Coordinates of C-alpha atoms in Angstrom, one line a residue:
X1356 CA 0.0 0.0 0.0
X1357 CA 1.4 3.7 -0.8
X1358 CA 1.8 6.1 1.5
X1359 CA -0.6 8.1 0.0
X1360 CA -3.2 5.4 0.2
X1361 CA -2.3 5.2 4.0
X1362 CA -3.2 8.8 4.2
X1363 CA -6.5 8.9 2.2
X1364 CA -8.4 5.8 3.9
X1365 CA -9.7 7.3 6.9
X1366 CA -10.1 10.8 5.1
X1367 CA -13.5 12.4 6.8
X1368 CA -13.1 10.2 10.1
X1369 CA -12.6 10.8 13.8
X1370 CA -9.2 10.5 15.2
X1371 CA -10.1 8.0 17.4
X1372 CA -11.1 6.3 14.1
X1373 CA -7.7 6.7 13.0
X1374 CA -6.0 5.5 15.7
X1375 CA -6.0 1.9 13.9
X1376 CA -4.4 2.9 11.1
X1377 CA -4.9 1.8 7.7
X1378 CA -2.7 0.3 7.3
X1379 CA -2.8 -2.0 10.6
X1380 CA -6.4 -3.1 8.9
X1381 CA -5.2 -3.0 5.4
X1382 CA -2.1 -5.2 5.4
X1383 CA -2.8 -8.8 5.4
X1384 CA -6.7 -7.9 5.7
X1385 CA -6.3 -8.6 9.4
X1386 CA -3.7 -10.7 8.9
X1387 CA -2.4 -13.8 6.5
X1388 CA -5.3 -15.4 4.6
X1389 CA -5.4 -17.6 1.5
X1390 CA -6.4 -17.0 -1.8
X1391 CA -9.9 -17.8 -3.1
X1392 CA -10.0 -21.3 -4.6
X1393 CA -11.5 -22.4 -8.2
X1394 CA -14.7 -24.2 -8.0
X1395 CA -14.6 -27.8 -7.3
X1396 CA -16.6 -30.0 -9.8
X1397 CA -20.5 -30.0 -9.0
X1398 CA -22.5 -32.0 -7.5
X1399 CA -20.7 -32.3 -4.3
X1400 CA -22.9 -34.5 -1.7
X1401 CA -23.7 -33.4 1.4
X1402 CA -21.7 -36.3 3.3
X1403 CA -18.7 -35.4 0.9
X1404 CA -19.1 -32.0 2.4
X1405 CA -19.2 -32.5 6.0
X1406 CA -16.1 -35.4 5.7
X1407 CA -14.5 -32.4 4.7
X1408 CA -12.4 -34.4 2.0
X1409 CA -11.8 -31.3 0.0
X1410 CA -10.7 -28.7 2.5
X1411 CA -7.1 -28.1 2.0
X1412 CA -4.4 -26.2 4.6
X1413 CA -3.6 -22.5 3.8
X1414 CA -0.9 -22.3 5.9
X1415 CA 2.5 -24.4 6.3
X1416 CA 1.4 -25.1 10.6
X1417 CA 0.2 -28.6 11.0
X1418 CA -3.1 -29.8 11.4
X1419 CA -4.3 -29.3 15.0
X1420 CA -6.8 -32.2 16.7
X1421 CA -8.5 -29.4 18.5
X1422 CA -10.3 -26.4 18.5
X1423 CA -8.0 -23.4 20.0
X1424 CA -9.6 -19.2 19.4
X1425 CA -7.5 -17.3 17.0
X1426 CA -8.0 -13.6 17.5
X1427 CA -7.6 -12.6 13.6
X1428 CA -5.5 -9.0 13.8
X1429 CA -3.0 -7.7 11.9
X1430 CA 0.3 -7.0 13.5
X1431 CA 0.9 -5.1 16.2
X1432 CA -2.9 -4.2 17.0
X1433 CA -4.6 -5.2 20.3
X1434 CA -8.0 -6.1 19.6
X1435 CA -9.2 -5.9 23.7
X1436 CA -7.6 -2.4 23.4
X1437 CA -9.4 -1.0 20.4
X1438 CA -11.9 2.0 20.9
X1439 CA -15.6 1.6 20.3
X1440 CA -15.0 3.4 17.2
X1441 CA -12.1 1.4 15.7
X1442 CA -14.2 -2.2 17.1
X1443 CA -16.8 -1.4 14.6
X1444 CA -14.6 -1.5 12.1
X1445 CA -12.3 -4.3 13.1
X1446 CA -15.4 -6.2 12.8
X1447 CA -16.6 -5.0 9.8
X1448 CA -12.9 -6.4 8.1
X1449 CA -13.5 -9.3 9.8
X1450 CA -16.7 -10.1 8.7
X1451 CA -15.0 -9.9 5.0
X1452 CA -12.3 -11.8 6.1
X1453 CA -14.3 -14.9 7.5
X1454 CA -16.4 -14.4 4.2
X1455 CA -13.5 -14.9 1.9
X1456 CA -12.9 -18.3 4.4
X1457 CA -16.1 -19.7 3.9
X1458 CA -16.1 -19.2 0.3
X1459 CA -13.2 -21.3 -0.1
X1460 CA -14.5 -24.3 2.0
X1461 CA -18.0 -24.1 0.7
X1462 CA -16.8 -23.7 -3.1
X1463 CA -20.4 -25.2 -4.3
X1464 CA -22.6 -23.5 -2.1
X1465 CA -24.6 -20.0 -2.7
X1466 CA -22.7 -18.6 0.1
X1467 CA -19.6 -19.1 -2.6
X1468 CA -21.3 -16.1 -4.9
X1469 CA -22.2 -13.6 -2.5
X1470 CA -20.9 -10.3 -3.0
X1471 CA -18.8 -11.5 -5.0
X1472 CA -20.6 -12.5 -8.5
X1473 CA -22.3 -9.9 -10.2
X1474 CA -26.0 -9.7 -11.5
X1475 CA -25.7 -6.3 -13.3
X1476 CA -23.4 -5.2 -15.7
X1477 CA -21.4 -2.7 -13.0
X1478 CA -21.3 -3.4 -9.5
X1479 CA -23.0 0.3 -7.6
X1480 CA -21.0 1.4 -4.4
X1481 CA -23.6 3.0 -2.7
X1482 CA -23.4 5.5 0.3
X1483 CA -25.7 6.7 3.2
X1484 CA -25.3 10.8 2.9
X1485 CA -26.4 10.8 6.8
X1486 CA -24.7 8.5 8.1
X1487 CA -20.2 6.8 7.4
X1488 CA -22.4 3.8 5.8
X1489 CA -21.9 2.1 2.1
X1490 CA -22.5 -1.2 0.8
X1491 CA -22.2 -2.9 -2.5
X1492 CA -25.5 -3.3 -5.2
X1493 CA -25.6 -5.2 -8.3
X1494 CA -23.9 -8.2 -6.8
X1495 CA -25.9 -11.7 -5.5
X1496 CA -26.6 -11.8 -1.8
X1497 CA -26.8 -15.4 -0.6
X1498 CA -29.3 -14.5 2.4
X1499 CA -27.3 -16.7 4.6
X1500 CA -27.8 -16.6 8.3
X1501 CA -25.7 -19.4 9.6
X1502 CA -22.5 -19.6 7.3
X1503 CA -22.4 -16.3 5.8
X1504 CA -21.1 -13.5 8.3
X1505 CA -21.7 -10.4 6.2
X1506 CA -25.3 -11.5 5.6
X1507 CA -25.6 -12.8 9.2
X1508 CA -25.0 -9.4 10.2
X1509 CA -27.0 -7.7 8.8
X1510 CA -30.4 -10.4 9.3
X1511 CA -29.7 -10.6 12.6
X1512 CA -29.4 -7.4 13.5
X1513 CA -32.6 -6.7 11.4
X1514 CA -34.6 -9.0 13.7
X1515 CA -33.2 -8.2 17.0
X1516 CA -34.2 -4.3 16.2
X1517 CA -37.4 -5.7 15.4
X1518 CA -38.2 -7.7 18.4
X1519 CA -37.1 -5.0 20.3
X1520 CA -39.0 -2.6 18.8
X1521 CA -42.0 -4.7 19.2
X1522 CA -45.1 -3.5 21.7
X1523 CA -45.2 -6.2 24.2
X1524 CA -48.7 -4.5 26.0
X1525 CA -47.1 -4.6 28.9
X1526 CA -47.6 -8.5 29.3
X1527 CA -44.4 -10.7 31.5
X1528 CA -42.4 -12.3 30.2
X1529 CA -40.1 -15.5 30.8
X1530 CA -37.3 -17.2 29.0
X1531 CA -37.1 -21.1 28.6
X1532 CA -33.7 -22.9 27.3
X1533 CA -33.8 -26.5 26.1
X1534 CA -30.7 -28.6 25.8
X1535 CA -29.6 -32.3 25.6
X1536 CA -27.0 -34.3 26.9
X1537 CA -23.7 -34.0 23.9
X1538 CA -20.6 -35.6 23.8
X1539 CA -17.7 -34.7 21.0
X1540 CA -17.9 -37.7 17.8
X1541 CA -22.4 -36.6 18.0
X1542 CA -23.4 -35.5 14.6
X1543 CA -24.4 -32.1 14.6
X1544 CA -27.8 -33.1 12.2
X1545 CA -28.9 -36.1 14.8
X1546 CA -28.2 -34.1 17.9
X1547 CA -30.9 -31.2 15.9
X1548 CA -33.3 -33.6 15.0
X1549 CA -33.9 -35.7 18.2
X1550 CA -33.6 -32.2 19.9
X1551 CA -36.7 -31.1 17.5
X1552 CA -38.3 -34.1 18.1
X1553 CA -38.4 -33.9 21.8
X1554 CA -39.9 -30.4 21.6
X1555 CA -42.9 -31.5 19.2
X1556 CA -43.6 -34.4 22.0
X1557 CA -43.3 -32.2 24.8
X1558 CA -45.7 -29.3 23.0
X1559 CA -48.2 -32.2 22.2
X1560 CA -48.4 -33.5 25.9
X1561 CA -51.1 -33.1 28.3
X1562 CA -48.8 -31.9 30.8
X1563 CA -47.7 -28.6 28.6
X1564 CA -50.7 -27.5 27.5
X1565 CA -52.6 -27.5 30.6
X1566 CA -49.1 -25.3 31.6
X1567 CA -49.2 -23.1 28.7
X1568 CA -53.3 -22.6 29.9
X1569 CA -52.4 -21.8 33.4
X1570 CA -49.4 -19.1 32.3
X1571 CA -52.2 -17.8 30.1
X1572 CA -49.7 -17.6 27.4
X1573 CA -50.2 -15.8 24.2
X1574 CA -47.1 -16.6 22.3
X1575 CA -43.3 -17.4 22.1
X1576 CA -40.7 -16.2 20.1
X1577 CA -38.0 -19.4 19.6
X1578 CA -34.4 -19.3 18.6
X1579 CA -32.0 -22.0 18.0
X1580 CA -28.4 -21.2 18.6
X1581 CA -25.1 -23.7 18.1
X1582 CA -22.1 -23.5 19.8
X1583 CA -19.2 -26.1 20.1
X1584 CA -16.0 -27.2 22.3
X1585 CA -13.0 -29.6 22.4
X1586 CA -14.8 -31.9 25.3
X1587 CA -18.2 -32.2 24.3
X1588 CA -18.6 -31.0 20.5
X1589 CA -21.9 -29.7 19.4
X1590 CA -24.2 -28.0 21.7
X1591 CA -27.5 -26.8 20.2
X1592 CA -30.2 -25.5 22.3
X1593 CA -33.4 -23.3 21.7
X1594 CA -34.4 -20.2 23.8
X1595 CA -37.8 -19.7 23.9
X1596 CA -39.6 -15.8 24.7
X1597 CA -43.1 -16.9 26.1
X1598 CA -45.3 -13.8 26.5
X1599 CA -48.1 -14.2 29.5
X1600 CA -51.3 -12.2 30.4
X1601 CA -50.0 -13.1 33.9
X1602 CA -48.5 -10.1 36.1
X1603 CA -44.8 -10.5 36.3
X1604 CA -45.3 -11.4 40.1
X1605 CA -47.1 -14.7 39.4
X1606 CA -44.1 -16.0 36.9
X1607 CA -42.5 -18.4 39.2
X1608 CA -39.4 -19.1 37.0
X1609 CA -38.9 -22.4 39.5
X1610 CA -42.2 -23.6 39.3
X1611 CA -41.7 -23.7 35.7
X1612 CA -38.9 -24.9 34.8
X1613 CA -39.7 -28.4 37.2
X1614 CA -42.8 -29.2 35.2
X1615 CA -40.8 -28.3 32.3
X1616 CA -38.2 -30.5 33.3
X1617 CA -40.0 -33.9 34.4
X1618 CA -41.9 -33.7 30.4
X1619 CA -39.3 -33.6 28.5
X1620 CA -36.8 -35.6 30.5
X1621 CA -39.6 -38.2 29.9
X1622 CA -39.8 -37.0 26.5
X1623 CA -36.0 -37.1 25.2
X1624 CA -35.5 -40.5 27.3
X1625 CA -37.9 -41.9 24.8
X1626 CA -36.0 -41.2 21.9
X1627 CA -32.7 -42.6 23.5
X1628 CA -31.7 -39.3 24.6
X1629 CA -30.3 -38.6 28.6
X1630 CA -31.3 -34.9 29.8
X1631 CA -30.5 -34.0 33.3
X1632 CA -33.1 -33.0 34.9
X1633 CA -31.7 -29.9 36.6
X1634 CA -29.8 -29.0 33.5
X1635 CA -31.7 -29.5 30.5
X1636 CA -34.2 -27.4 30.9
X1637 CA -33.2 -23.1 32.2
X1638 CA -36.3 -21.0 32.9
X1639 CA -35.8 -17.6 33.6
X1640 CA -38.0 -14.9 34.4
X1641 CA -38.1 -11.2 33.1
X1642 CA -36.6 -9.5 36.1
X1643 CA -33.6 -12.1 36.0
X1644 CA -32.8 -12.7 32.5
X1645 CA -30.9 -9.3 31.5
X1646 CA -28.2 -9.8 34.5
X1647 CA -27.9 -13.5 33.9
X1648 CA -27.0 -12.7 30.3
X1649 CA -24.9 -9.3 30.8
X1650 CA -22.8 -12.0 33.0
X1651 CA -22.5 -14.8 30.0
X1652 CA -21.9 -12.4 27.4
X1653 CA -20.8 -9.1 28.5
X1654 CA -22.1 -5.9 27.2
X1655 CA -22.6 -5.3 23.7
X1656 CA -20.4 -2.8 22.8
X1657 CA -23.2 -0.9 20.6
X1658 CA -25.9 -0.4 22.6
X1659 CA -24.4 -1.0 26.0
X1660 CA -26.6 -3.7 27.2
X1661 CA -27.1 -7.3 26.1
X1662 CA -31.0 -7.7 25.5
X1663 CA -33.8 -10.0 25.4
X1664 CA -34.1 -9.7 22.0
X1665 CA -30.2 -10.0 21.1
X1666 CA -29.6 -13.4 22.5
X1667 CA -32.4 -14.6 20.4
X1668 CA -31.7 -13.1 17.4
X1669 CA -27.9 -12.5 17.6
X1670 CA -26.5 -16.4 18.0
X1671 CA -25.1 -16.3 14.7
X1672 CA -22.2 -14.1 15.2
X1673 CA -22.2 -14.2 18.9
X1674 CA -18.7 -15.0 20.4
X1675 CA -17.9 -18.1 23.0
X1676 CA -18.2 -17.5 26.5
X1677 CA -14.7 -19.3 27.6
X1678 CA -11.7 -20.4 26.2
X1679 CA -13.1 -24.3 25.4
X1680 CA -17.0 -23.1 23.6
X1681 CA -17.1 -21.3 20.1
X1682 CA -19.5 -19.8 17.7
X1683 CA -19.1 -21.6 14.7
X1684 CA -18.0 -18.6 12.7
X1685 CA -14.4 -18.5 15.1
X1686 CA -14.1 -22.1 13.5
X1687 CA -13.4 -19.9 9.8
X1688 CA -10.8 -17.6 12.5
X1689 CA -9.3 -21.1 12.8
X1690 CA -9.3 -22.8 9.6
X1691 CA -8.0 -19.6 8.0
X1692 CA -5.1 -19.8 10.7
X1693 CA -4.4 -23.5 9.3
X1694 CA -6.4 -25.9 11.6
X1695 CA -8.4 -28.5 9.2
X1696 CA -9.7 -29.7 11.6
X1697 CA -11.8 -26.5 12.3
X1698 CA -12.8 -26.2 8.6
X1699 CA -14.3 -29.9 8.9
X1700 CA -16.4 -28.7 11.7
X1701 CA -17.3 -25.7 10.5
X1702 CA -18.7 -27.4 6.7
X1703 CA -20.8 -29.8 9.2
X1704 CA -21.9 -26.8 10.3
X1705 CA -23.4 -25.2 6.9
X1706 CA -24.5 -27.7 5.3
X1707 CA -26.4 -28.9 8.6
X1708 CA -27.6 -25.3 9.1
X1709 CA -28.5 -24.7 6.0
X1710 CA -32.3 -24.7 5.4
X1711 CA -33.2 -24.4 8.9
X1712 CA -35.2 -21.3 10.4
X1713 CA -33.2 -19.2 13.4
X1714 CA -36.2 -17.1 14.8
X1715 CA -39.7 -18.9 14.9
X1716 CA -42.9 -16.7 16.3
X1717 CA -45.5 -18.8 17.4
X1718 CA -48.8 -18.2 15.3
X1719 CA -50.8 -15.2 16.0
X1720 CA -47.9 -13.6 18.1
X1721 CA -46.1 -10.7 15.7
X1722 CA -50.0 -9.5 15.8
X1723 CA -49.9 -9.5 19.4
X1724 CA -47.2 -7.8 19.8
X1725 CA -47.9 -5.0 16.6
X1726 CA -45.2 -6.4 14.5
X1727 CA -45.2 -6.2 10.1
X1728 CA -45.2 -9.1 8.0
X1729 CA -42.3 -11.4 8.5
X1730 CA -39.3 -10.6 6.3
X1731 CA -37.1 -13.9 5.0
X1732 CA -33.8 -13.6 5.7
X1733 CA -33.2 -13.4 1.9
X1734 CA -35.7 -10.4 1.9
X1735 CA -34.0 -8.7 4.5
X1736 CA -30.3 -9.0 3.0
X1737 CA -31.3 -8.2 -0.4
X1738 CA -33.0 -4.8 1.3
X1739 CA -30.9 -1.5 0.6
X1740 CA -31.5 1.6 2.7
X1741 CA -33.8 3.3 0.8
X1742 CA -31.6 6.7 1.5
X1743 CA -28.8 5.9 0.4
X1744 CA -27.3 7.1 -3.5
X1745 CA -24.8 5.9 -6.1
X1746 CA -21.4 7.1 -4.9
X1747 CA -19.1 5.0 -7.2
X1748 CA -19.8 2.4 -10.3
X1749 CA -17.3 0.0 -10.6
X1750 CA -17.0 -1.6 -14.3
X1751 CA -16.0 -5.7 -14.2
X1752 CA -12.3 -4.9 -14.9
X1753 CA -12.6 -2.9 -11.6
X1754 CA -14.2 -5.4 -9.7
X1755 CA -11.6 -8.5 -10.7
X1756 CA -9.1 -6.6 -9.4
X1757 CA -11.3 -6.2 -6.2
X1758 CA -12.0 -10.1 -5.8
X1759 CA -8.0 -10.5 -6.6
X1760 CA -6.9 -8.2 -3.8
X1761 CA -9.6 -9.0 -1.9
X1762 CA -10.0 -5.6 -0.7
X1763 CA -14.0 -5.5 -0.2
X1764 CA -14.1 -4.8 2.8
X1765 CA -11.9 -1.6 2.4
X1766 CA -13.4 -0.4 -0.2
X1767 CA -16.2 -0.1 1.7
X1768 CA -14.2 2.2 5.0
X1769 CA -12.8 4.5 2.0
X1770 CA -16.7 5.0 0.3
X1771 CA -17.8 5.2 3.8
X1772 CA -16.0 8.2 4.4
X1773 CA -17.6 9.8 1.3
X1774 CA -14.3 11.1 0.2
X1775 CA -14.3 10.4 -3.4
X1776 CA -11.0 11.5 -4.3
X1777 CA -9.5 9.3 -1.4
X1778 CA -11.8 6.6 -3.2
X1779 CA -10.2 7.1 -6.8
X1780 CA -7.0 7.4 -5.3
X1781 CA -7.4 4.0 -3.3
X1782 CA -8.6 2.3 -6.8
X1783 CA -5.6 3.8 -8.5
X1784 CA -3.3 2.4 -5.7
X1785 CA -4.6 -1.2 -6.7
X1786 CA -3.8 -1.4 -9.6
X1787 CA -7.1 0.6 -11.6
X1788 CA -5.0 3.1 -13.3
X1789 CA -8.4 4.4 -15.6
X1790 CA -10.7 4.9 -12.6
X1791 CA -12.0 7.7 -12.6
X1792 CA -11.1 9.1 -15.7
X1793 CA -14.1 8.8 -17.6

C-alpha cells in the first residue's frame, strides 16, 4: 500500500477512528489469509461436504486435533484495546475476512457467490449521505444466516431491532432454554433432530398444554443457537420468549422450569436421549434474564446492554463465553489460521444449518405484539436503505481486481468516508490506473 493510500483511507473520520491505522487493517486484511480457490466439480454430496475431504491447509502449521480461538488481527494491533469506534470496524474487516474463508471451504454452495458475483453489468458502491455507511449493489446476496457472516449481520441485527422494537402490552415475560446431553464424535444433524423431536412431544403433551393454559400464554418467540468445544462437541439448544397475560409477580421461574423438566426428560428418554433434569431445561423470568445474560456475554459494545431480544436473534455471530465453547464462525478464524480440523467442523456446520429457520414466532404472536409481515432472511439481506445514492460504479475490470486483492471490505471504509478523491486514489493504488477518468 502507498503512503498516500495510508493517508486517504480514513479521510473524513474521527481520530479516534484513525488510531488503527490503515494500514494495521489493510495489510494482510487482518492478517495472512489464503487465496480464493477455483470451484470444485458439481454435485458435491452433502456427506462429501461434512467429511471435509476437500478442504485443504492454507498455511504451512500442521493440522491441529483441536479447536484453539484465533483472535484474527494484523500485527501489532490489540483487539481488547481498540476504541468503540475502531471495534466497529475491526469487525466490519472481519466479517470480510471470514467471508473470503467460507467461500473457499463451501466452493459449491450459494454462500460461494455472495458479494462476489455480479447480476448487473457494474457493480454500484452505494453511500448513506447521513450516516459513514456504504454497501455494495448489483452483486448476488446469498441470504445466509448461519454460514455467511456479512449477511448474518446484517439479518440478525434486522430482527433483534425488530423484536425490540416490538409493543409487548405490557404483558411478563419469561425465557425457557432447552438442551440435551452432547458428547464430541455426536453428529451435529442427529443431535438437531432428536432435539426437535423432543420439543414437538413435549408441546403435544397433556402436561404442557394444561401449563401453557395456566401461564395464560399468548405466544413465544423461539431461537436456535449452536455453539461447540473440544470436550463435548456440538451443543445446540433453543431459547424460547413466552409472553403471558400473567402479572410479572405470578411467573415463578422455578415452578416452571420443574414441570418443564420432568416432560421432556420423559420426552427425550424416549427417543434414547439422557437430559439432566436440573440441566436440561433453564427457565428464567423477566426480572432475571438481562443480568444472567450481561454476565454470560458481556455488554454489547453498541448499545451498551445485552438484550432479550439480542440473545435470540444475535446467535449467529455471537462469540464463546470461555476459552473451550465457540461460535461456529471463530471455527473460519481457525481454519483460516491452518487448523483443518476447524474447517471440517465448520462445513458440518453449513451444510447442517443450512435450510433451517433461526427465529420462529408462534402463530398469532407478531399481531400481538404490533409487528409487520415477516421478512425472510433473503428479503431482509437483499433490502438496501432506501436513503442511500450511487457514490461510485465499478466496471468488471474494476471489480476482478477487487476479488483479486480481496480488498471489499476496504473499499467499503474508504466510500464510507464519502471522500471520493480518497476513493479514486485508493482504486488507482490497486492497480485501476483508468478509474476515474471517464
Amino acid at each position: 500500500m502507498t503512503a498516500h493510500e495510508d493517508k486517504n483511507i480514513y479521510a473524513g473520520h474521527t481520530s479516534a477512528q484513525r488510531k488503527t491505522t490503515a494500514a494495521d487493517l489493510q495489510n494482510g486484511s487482518l492478517g495472512k489469509s489464503h487465496e480464493i480457490c477455483k470451484r470444485s466439480a458439481k454435485n458435491t454430496s452433502k456427506k462429501q461436504l461434512v467429511a471435509g475431504a476437500d478442504i485443504m491447509p492454507n498455511t504451512s502449521e500442521k493440522t491441529r486435533a483441536g479447536l484453539v480461538r484465533v483472535i484474527r488481527a494484523p500485527r501489532g494491533v490489540i483487539v481488547e484495546n481498540l476504541e468503540k469506534t475502531d471495534m466497529a470496524v475491526y469487525r466490519r474487516f472481519l466479517r470480510w475476512q471470514r467471508l473470503r474463508g467460507v467461500q473457499t471451504m463451501l466452493p459449491d454452495q450459494r454462500v460461494a457467490k455472495c458479494y462476489r458475483v455480479r447480476v448487473l453489468p457494474n457493480v454500484k458502491v452505494m453511500k448513506v449521505p447521513t450516516m459513514a455507511k456504504s454497501f455494495y449493489g448489483g452483486l448476488c446476496v446469498c441470504g445466509g444466516v448461519w454460514a455467511c457472516p456479512v449477511c448474518a449481520a446484517k439479518i440478525t441485527e434486522r430482527r433483534r431491532a425488530e423484536l425490540e422494537g416490538a409493543n409487548d402490552n405490557g404483558l411478563s415475560k419469561f425465557m425457557v432454554t432447552w438442551t440435551l446431553q452432547h458428547k464430541r464424535g455426536d453428529l451435529l444433524s442427529d443431535l438437531l433432530d432428536d432435539l426437535a423431536a423432543g420439543l414437538r412431544d413435549v408441546k403435544n403433551s397433556r402436561q404442557y398444554k394444561n401449563l401453557i393454559g395456566d401461564l395464560q400464554i399468548v405466544g413465544t418467540v423461539t431461537g436456535l443457537e449452536t455453539t461447540v468445544s473440544n470436550v463435548n462437541g456440538w451443543h445446540p439448544h433453543k431459547h424460547g420468549l413466552s409472553f403471558s397475560k400473567l402479572p410479572q409477580s405470578q411467573i415463578h421461574a422455578a415452578e416452571i422450569r420443574a414441570e418443564l423438566s420432568r416432560v421432556f426428560v420423559s420426552a427425550m428418554h424416549k427417543r434414547g436421549r439422557y437430559v439432566h433434569e436440573m440441566i436440561g431445561v433453564n427457565v428464567q423470568a423477566s426480572a432475571e434474564i438481562k443480568s444472567e445474560y450481561l454476565a454470560k456475554f458481556g455488554e454489547d459494545d453498541q448499545r451498551g446492554k445485552w438484550t432479550l431480544a439480542a440473545e435470540l436473534t444475535k446467535s449467529p455471530v455471537k462469540t464463546g463465553k470461555d476459552a473451550d465453547h465457540f461460535h461456529p464462525l471463530e471455527l473460519v478464524d481457525m481454519y483460516q489460521s491452518g487448523n483443518i480440523y476447524a474447517g471440517r467442523m465448520f462445513k458440518e456446520y453449513a451444510v447442517t444449518m443450512k435450510g433451517r429457520k433461526q427465529l420462529f414466532y408462534s402463530r398469532g404472536l407478531r399481531d400481538v405484539l404490533g409487528l409487520d409481515v415477516e421478512l425472510s432472511d433473503q428479503e431482509i439481506a437483499e433490502r438496501e436503505d432506501q436513503s442511500a445514492v450511487m457514490f461510485a460504479q465499478l466496471e468488471p475490470h474494476h471489480w476482478t481486481v477487487i476479488m483479486q486483492k480481496e480488498k471489499r471490505g476496504q473499499l467499503l471504509e474508504v466510500a464510507s468516508t464519502g471522500n471520493y478523491n480518497a476513493f479514486v486514489t485508493y482504486m488507482r493504488a490497486l492497480g485501476c490506473d483508468d478509474f476515474g477518468k471517464g
